[in-house]
Amino acid sequence: MKTVLDGSAVAVRIWTDDIDEGSKAQLANIASLSFIHHHVAAMPDVHLGIGATIGSVIATHQAIIPAAVGVDIGCGMVAARLSLTANEGSPQKTENKAR
């Protein structure tokens, strides 16, 4: 790890020295969200994105951020309301239903 940005709700761990100030600010903003889990990571290919930094890893707790994946490359991510509850969507319960 090259750099750690502190000062947000969680740390930002950056794995490169080649990062612009805009990307750092965007990562710090993401790290300030209440549902981010443990830390935000920035990989060596990190660069400014639309809403979320490209080349970042954003682990969340009980939240999904569709726009954090694919908005910049248009890979077709979609948010859809399901009839499942959070409990029904757990990996253990989903695995049992698939059998």
mmCIF file of C-alpha atoms in Angstrom:
data_model
loop_
_atom_site.group_PDB
_atom_site.id
_atom_site.type_symbol
_atom_site.label_atom_id
_atom_site.label_comp_id
_atom_site.label_asym_id
_atom_site.label_seq_id
_atom_site.Cartn_x
_atom_site.Cartn_y
_atom_site.Cartn_z
ATOM 1 C CA MET A 1 0.000 0.000 0.000
ATOM 2 C CA LYS A 2 1.357 3.383 -0.956
ATOM 3 C CA THR A 3 -0.902 5.903 0.823
ATOM 4 C CA VAL A 4 -3.722 6.045 3.360
ATOM 5 C CA LEU A 5 -6.170 8.948 3.434
ATOM 6 C CA ASP A 6 -7.752 9.433 6.835
ATOM 7 C CA GLY A 7 -10.391 11.943 7.858
ATOM 8 C CA SER A 8 -13.535 10.309 6.477
ATOM 9 C CA ALA A 9 -15.775 7.757 8.184
ATOM 10 C CA VAL A 10 -13.399 5.026 6.951
ATOM 11 C CA ALA A 11 -9.865 5.098 5.583
ATOM 12 C CA VAL A 12 -8.979 5.153 1.883
ATOM 13 C CA ARG A 13 -6.114 2.811 1.015
ATOM 14 C CA ILE A 14 -4.391 3.797 -2.216
ATOM 15 C CA TRP A 15 -2.146 1.305 -4.024
ATOM 16 C CA THR A 16 -0.373 3.778 -6.337
ATOM 17 C CA ASP A 17 1.568 7.026 -6.250
ATOM 18 C CA ASP A 18 -0.010 8.106 -9.556
ATOM 19 C CA ILE A 19 -3.329 9.628 -8.426
ATOM 20 C CA ASP A 20 -4.788 13.067 -9.110
ATOM 21 C CA GLU A 21 -6.348 15.352 -6.493
ATOM 22 C CA GLY A 22 -9.828 15.007 -8.019
ATOM 23 C CA SER A 23 -9.725 11.239 -7.548
ATOM 24 C CA LYS A 24 -8.515 11.649 -3.964
ATOM 25 C CA ALA A 25 -11.418 14.009 -3.241
ATOM 26 C CA GLN A 26 -13.910 11.631 -4.838
ATOM 27 C CA LEU A 27 -12.541 8.690 -2.824
ATOM 28 C CA ALA A 28 -12.731 10.710 0.408
ATOM 29 C CA ASN A 29 -16.351 11.582 -0.406
ATOM 30 C CA ILE A 30 -17.225 7.918 -0.952
ATOM 31 C CA ALA A 31 -15.428 6.976 2.280
ATOM 32 C CA SER A 32 -17.633 9.441 4.180
ATOM 33 C CA LEU A 33 -20.853 7.549 3.374
ATOM 34 C CA SER A 34 -22.406 5.866 6.423
ATOM 35 C CA PHE A 35 -22.825 2.423 4.824
ATOM 36 C CA ILE A 36 -19.219 1.948 3.647
ATOM 37 C CA HIS A 37 -17.631 -1.091 5.305
ATOM 38 C CA HIS A 38 -14.115 -0.965 6.774
ATOM 39 C CA HIS A 39 -12.215 0.982 4.049
ATOM 40 C CA VAL A 40 -12.238 2.081 0.423
ATOM 41 C CA ALA A 41 -9.417 0.783 -1.779
ATOM 42 C CA ALA A 42 -7.950 2.491 -4.853
ATOM 43 C CA MET A 43 -6.143 0.228 -7.309
ATOM 44 C CA PRO A 44 -3.177 1.277 -9.496
ATOM 45 C CA ASP A 45 -5.503 2.172 -12.423
ATOM 46 C CA VAL A 46 -7.521 4.646 -10.321
ATOM 47 C CA HIS A 47 -8.956 7.728 -12.029
ATOM 48 C CA LEU A 48 -11.841 10.156 -11.669
ATOM 49 C CA GLY A 49 -15.239 8.773 -12.558
ATOM 50 C CA ILE A 50 -18.872 9.870 -12.600
ATOM 51 C CA GLY A 51 -19.980 9.515 -8.973
ATOM 52 C CA ALA A 52 -17.543 6.753 -8.087
ATOM 53 C CA THR A 53 -13.843 6.539 -8.790
ATOM 54 C CA ILE A 54 -12.812 4.106 -11.526
ATOM 55 C CA GLY A 55 -10.409 1.507 -10.144
ATOM 56 C CA SER A 56 -11.876 1.642 -6.652
ATOM 57 C CA VAL A 57 -13.192 -1.151 -4.460
ATOM 58 C CA ILE A 58 -16.136 -0.073 -2.324
ATOM 59 C CA ALA A 59 -17.377 -2.605 0.224
ATOM 60 C CA THR A 60 -20.742 -1.718 1.744
ATOM 61 C CA HIS A 61 -22.782 -2.885 4.710
ATOM 62 C CA GLN A 62 -26.430 -3.637 3.870
ATOM 63 C CA ALA A 63 -26.319 -1.442 0.769
ATOM 64 C CA ILE A 64 -25.832 -1.794 -2.970
ATOM 65 C CA ILE A 65 -24.572 1.085 -5.132
ATOM 66 C CA PRO A 66 -25.418 0.206 -8.767
ATOM 67 C CA ALA A 67 -23.897 3.445 -10.060
ATOM 68 C CA ALA A 68 -20.553 2.536 -8.511
ATOM 69 C CA VAL A 69 -20.230 -0.280 -11.039
ATOM 70 C CA GLY A 70 -20.555 0.307 -14.716
ATOM 71 C CA VAL A 71 -21.895 3.844 -15.011
ATOM 72 C CA ASP A 72 -18.700 5.014 -16.674
ATOM 73 C CA ILE A 73 -18.367 2.087 -19.061
ATOM 74 C CA GLY A 74 -22.084 1.495 -19.590
ATOM 75 C CA CYS A 75 -21.978 -2.195 -18.718
ATOM 76 C CA GLY A 76 -25.713 -2.361 -18.096
ATOM 77 C CA MET A 77 -26.042 -2.349 -14.336
ATOM 78 C CA VAL A 78 -29.602 -1.788 -13.181
ATOM 79 C CA ALA A 79 -31.331 -1.282 -9.853
ATOM 80 C CA ALA A 80 -34.557 -3.246 -9.614
ATOM 81 C CA ARG A 81 -36.976 -3.556 -6.700
ATOM 82 C CA LEU A 82 -37.474 -7.218 -5.787
ATOM 83 C CA SER A 83 -40.053 -8.942 -3.640
ATOM 84 C CA LEU A 84 -37.265 -10.455 -1.492
ATOM 85 C CA THR A 85 -36.388 -9.052 1.896
ATOM 86 C CA ALA A 86 -32.768 -8.600 2.957
ATOM 87 C CA ASN A 87 -33.045 -11.813 4.984
ATOM 88 C CA GLU A 88 -34.382 -13.798 2.032
ATOM 89 C CA GLY A 89 -31.569 -12.557 -0.179
ATOM 90 C CA SER A 90 -28.782 -13.857 2.034
ATOM 91 C CA PRO A 91 -26.341 -16.248 0.326
ATOM 92 C CA GLN A 92 -27.388 -19.094 2.604
ATOM 93 C CA LYS A 93 -31.102 -18.689 1.847
ATOM 94 C CA THR A 94 -30.539 -18.127 -1.884
ATOM 95 C CA GLU A 95 -28.362 -21.241 -2.078
ATOM 96 C CA ASN A 96 -31.090 -23.343 -0.453
ATOM 97 C CA LYS A 97 -33.733 -22.045 -2.909
ATOM 98 C CA ALA A 98 -31.523 -22.860 -5.892
ATOM 99 C CA ARG A 99 -31.482 -26.558 -5.061
#
